[in-house]
GROMACS .gro file of C-alpha atoms in nm:
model
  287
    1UNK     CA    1  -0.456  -1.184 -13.905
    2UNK     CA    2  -0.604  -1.168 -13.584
    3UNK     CA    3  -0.384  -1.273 -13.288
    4UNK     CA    4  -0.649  -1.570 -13.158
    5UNK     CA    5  -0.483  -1.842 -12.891
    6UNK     CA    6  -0.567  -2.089 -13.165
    7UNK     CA    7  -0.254  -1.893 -13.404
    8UNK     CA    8  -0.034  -1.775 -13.141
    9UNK     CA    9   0.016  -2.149 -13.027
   10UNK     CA   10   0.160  -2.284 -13.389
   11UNK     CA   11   0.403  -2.583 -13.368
   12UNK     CA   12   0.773  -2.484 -13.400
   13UNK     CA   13   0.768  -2.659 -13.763
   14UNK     CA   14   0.497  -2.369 -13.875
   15UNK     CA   15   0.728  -2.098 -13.754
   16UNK     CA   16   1.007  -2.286 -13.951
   17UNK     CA   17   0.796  -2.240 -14.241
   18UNK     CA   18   0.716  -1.904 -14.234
   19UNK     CA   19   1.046  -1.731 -14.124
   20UNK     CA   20   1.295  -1.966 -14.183
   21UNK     CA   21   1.570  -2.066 -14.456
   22UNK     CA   22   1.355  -2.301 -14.629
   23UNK     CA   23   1.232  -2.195 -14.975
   24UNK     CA   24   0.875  -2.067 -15.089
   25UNK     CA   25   0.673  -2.267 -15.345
   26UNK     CA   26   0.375  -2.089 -15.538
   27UNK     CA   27   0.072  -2.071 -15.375
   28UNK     CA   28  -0.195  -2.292 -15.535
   29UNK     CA   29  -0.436  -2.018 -15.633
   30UNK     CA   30  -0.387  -1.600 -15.680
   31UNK     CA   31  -0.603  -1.361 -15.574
   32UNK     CA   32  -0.762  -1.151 -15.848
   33UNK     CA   33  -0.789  -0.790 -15.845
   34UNK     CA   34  -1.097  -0.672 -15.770
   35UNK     CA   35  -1.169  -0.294 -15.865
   36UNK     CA   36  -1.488  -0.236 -15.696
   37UNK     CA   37  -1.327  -0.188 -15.330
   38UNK     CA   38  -1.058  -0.165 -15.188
   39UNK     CA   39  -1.116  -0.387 -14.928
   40UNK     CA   40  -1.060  -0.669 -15.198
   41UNK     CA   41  -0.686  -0.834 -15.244
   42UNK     CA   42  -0.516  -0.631 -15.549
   43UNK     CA   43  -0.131  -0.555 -15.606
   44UNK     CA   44   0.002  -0.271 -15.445
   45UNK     CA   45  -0.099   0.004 -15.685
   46UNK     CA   46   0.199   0.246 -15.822
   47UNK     CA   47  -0.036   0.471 -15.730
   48UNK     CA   48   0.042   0.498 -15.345
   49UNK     CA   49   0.376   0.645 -15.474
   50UNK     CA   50   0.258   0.920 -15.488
   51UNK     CA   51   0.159   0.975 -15.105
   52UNK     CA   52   0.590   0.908 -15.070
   53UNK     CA   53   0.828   1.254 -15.022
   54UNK     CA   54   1.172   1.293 -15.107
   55UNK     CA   55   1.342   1.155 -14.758
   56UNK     CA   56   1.477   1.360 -14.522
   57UNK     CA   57   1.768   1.321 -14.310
   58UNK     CA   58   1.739   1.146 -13.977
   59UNK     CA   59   1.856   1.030 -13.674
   60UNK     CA   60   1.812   0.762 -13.454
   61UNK     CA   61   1.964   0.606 -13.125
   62UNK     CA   62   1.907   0.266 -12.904
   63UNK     CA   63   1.723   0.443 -12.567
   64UNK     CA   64   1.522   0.298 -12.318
   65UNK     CA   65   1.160   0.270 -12.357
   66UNK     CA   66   1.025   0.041 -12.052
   67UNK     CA   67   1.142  -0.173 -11.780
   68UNK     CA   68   1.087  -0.583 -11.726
   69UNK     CA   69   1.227  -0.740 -11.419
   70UNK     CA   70   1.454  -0.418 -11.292
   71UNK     CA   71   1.651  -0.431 -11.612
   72UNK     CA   72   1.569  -0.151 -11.888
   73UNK     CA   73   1.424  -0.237 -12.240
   74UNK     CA   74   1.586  -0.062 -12.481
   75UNK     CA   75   1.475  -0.002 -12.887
   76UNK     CA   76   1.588   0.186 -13.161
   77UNK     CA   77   1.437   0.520 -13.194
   78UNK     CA   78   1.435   0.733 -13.514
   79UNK     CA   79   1.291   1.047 -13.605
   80UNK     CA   80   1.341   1.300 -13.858
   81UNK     CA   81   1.614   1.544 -13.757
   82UNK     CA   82   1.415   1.855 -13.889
   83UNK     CA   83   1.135   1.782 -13.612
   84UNK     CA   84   1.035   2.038 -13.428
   85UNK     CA   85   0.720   1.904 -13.309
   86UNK     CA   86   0.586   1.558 -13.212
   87UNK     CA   87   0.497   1.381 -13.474
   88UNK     CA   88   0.276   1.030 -13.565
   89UNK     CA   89   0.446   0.770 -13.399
   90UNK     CA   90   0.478   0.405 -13.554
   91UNK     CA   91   0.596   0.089 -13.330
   92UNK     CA   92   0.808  -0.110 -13.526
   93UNK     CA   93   0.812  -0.483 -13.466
   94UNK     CA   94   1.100  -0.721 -13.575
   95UNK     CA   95   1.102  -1.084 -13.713
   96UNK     CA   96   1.227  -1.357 -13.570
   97UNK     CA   97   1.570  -1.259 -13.596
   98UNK     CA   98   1.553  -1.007 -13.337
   99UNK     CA   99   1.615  -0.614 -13.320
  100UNK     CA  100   1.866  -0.623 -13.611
  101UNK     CA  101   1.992  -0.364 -13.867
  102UNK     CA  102   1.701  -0.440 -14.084
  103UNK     CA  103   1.480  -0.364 -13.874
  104UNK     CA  104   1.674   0.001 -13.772
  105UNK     CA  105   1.677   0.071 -14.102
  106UNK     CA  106   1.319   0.042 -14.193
  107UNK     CA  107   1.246   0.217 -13.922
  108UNK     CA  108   1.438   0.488 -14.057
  109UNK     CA  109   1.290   0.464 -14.405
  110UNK     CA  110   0.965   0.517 -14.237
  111UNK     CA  111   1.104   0.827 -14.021
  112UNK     CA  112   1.260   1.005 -14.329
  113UNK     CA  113   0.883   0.989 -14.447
  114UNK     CA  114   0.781   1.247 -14.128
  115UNK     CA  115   0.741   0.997 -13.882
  116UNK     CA  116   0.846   0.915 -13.557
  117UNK     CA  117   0.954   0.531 -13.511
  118UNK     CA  118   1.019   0.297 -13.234
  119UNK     CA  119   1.132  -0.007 -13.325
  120UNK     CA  120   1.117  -0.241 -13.011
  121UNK     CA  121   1.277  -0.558 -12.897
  122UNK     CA  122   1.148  -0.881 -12.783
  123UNK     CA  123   1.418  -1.021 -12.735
  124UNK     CA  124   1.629  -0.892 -12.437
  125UNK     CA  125   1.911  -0.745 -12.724
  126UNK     CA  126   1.961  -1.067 -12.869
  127UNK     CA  127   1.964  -1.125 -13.239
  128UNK     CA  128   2.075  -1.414 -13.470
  129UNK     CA  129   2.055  -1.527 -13.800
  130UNK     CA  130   2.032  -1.865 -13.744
  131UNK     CA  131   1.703  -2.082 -13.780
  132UNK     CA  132   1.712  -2.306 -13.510
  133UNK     CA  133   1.782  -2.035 -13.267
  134UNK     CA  134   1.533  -1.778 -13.419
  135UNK     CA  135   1.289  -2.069 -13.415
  136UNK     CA  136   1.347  -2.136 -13.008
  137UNK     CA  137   1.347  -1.727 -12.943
  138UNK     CA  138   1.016  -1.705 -13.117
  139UNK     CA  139   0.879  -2.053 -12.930
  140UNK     CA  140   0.982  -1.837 -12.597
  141UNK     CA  141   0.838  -1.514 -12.720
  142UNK     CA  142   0.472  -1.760 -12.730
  143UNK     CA  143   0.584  -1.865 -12.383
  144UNK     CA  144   0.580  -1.535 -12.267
  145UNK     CA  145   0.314  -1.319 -12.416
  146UNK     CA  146   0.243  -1.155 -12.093
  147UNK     CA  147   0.587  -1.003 -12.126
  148UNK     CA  148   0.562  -0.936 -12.436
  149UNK     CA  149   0.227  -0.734 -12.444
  150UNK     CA  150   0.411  -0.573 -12.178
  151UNK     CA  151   0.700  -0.477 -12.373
  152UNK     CA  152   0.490  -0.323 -12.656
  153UNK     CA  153   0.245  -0.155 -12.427
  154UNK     CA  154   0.537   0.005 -12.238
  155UNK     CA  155   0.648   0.145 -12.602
  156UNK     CA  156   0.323   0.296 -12.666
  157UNK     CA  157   0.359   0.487 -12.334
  158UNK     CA  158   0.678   0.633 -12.465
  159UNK     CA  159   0.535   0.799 -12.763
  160UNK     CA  160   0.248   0.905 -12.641
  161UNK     CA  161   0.365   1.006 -12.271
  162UNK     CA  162   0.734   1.062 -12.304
  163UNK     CA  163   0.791   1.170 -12.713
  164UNK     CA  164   0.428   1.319 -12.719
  165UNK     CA  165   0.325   1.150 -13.045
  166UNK     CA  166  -0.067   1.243 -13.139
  167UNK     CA  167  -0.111   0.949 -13.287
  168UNK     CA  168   0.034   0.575 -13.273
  169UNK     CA  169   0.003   0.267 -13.519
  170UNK     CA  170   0.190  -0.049 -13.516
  171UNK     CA  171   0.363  -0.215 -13.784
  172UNK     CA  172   0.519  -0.577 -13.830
  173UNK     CA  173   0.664  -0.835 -14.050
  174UNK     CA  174   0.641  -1.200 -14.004
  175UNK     CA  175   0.628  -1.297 -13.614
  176UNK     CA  176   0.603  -0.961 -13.583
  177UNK     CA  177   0.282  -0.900 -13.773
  178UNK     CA  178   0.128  -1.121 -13.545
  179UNK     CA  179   0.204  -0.896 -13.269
  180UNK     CA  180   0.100  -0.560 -13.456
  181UNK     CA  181  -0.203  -0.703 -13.469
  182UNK     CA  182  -0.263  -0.852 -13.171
  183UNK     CA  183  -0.111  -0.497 -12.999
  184UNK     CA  184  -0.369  -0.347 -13.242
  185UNK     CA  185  -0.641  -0.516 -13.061
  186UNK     CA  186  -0.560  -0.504 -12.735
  187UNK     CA  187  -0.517  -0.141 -12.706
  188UNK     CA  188  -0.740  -0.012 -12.934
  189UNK     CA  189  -0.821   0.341 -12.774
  190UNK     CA  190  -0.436   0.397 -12.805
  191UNK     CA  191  -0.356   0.241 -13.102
  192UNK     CA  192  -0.462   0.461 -13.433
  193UNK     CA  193  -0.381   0.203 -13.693
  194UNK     CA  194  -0.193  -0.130 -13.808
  195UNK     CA  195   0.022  -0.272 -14.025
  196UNK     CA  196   0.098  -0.659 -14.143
  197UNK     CA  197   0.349  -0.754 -14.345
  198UNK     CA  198   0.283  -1.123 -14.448
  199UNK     CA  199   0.160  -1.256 -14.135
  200UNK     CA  200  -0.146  -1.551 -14.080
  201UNK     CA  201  -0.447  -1.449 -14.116
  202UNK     CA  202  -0.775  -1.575 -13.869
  203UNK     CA  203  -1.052  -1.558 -14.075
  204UNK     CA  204  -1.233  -1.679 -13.742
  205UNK     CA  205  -1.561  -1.440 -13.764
  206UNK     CA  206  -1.511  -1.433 -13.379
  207UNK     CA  207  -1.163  -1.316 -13.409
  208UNK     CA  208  -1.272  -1.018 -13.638
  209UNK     CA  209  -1.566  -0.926 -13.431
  210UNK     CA  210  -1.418  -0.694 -13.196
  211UNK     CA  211  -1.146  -0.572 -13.411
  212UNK     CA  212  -1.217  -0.201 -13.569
  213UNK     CA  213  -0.859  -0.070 -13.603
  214UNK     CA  214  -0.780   0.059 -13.929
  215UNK     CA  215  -0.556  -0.290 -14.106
  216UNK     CA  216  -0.351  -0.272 -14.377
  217UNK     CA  217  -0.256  -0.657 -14.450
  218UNK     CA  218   0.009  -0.721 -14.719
  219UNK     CA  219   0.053  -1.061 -14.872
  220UNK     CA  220   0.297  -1.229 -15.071
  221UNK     CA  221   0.130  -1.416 -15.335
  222UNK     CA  222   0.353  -1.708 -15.329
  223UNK     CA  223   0.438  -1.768 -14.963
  224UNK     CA  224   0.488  -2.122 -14.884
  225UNK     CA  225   0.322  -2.059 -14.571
  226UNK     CA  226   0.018  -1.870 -14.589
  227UNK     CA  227  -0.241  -2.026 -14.916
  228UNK     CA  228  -0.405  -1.757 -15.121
  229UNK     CA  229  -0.751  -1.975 -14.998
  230UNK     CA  230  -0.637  -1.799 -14.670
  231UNK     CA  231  -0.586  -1.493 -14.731
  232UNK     CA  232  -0.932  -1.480 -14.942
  233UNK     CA  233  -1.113  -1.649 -14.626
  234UNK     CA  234  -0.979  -1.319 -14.455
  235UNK     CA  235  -1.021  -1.042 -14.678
  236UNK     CA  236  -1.407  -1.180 -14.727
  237UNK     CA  237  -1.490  -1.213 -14.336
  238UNK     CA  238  -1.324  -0.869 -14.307
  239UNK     CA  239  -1.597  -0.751 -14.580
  240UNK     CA  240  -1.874  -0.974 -14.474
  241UNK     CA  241  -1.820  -0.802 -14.097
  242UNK     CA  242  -1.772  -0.454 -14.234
  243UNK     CA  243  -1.421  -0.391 -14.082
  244UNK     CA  244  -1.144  -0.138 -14.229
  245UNK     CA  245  -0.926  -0.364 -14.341
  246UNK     CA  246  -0.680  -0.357 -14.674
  247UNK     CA  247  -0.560  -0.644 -14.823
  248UNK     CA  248  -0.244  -0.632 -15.103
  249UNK     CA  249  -0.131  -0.880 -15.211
  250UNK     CA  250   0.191  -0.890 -15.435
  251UNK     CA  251   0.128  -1.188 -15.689
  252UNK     CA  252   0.501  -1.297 -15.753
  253UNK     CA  253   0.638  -1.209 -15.405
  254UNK     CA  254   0.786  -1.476 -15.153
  255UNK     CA  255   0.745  -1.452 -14.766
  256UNK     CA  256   1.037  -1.207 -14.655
  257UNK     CA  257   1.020  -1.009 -14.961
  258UNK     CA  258   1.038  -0.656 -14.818
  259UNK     CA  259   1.371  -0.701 -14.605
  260UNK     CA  260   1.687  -0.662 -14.807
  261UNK     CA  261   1.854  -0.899 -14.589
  262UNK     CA  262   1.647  -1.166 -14.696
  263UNK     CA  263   1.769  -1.402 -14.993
  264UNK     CA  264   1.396  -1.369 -15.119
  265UNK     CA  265   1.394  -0.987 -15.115
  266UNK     CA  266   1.190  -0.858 -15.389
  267UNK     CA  267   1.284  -0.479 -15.493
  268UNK     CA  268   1.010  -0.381 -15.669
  269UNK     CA  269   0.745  -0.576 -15.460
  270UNK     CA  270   0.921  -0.393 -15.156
  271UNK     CA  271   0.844  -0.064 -15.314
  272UNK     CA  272   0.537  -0.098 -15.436
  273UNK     CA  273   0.465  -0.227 -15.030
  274UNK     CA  274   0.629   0.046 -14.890
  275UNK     CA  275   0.434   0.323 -15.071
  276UNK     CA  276   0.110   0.171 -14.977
  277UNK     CA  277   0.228   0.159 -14.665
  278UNK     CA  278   0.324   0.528 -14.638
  279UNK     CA  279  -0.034   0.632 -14.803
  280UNK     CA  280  -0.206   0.456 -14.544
  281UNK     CA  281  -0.027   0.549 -14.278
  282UNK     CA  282  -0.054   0.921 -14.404
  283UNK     CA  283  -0.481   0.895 -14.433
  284UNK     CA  284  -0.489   0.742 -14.072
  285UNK     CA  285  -0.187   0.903 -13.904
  286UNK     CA  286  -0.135   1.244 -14.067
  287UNK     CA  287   0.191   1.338 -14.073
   0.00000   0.00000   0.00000
């Protein structure tokens, strides 16, 4: 899950695999549910739904949030319209289809929860839905990770500086649970928590060293492109190293099952996911 040079330089064909049209096969093994810790890959439990509130209205707007090259970066900013106060902040961070309506409207799914969102964009305002071009804007985004750290670090700045949020985490799907990760890491005495949403794990022992950021990694059980034998390698050098990190793992789920817009969206796997993700951004966040 870890952001390593090793991941972040994939081939093209791997970031087909992932994000792309092509379909998921089962994974060759499933992760058992372990209930001793948990640390230990297990569906999300119907028990986070508990942790979730009746939304509330909200509203959100595209406003700048940083500058690159004397032009503004702009994202989609949503908070609950009832706020009075700053609230926890999360970063939201798109696929590889760009800043789309997906993406602005899970960010507002997790503002009507009592959070402030930012969802940012990578991609200068460009968005597509087809693969070949979502596979060359994410083969740039690799080519430009200076940028890019950039980008997100600039959004940070805004809610902590500008919005006043007390407390930041990042969240991602796909590509851009790579980068919630890696942002994650790279700012750790600003960033409170993460968030992955199916994205490759580094069981690399080095990787997971210096990482001590509260991770909540969610896995769909039978993603073409990330093995179960991966995701186990994880969640037990995560253990073995003594990190905070939660794995789920949703045992019938494809890759891309928690956006609607997806053909392999997955209702009640998306649920289940999105309450666990609420209850942990609640214990680390408040809200």
């Amino acid at each position: 899950m870890l952001l390593s040079p090793r991941l972040m330089l994939i081939p093209l064909m791997l970031a087909l695999a992932a994000c792309g049209g092509e379909g998921d096969e089962p994974a060759t093994e499933t992760v058992e549910t372990s209930p001793e810790t948990a640390s230990q890959a297990e569906p999300a439990s119907t028990s986070a739904e508990s942790s979730l509130r009746d939304p509330v209205a909200v509203a959100g707007e595209m406003l700048p949030y940083g500058e690159s090259e004397d032009a503004l970066i702009r994202g989609y900013f949503a908070f609950p319209e009832t706020m009075v106060e700053p609230l926890p902040a999360v970063i939201v961070i798109h696929e590889w289809w760009g800043l789309n309506d997906d993406i602005k409207s899970a960010a507002e799914q997790i503002a009507a929860q009592g959070f402030m969102t930012l969802a940012v964009d990578l991609y200068d305002g460009e968005v597509t839905n087809n693969n070949v071009r979502a596979g060359e804007l994410s083969r740039d985004l690799l080519e430009s990770m200076d940028a890019a750290d950039a980008n997100i670090t600039a959004a940070i700045g805004f809610l902590t500086e500008v919005a006043g949020a007390p407390a930041v985490a990042t969240l991602g799907w796909s590509q851009g649970a790579q980068w919630s990760v890696r942002t994650a890491q790279n700012n750790a005495a600003a960033v409170t928590a993460a968030v992955s949403y199916y994205g490759q794990p580094d069981s690399d022992p080095e990787a997971l060293a210096t990482f001590d950021t509260p991770l909540l990694a969610i896995f769909a059980g039978r993603d073409r492109s990330i093995p179960m034998n991966d995701v186990r390698a994880f969640r037990e050098s995560a253990l073995n190293l003594g990190k905070p990190v939660e794995v789920v793992v949703e045992p019938d789920a494809l890759h891309g099952f928690a956006n609607p817009g997806d053909a392999r969206y997955n209702k009640a796997s998306a649920a289940r996911a999105f309450a666990r993700t609420i209850a942990f951004l609640r214990e680390h966040l408040g809200a």
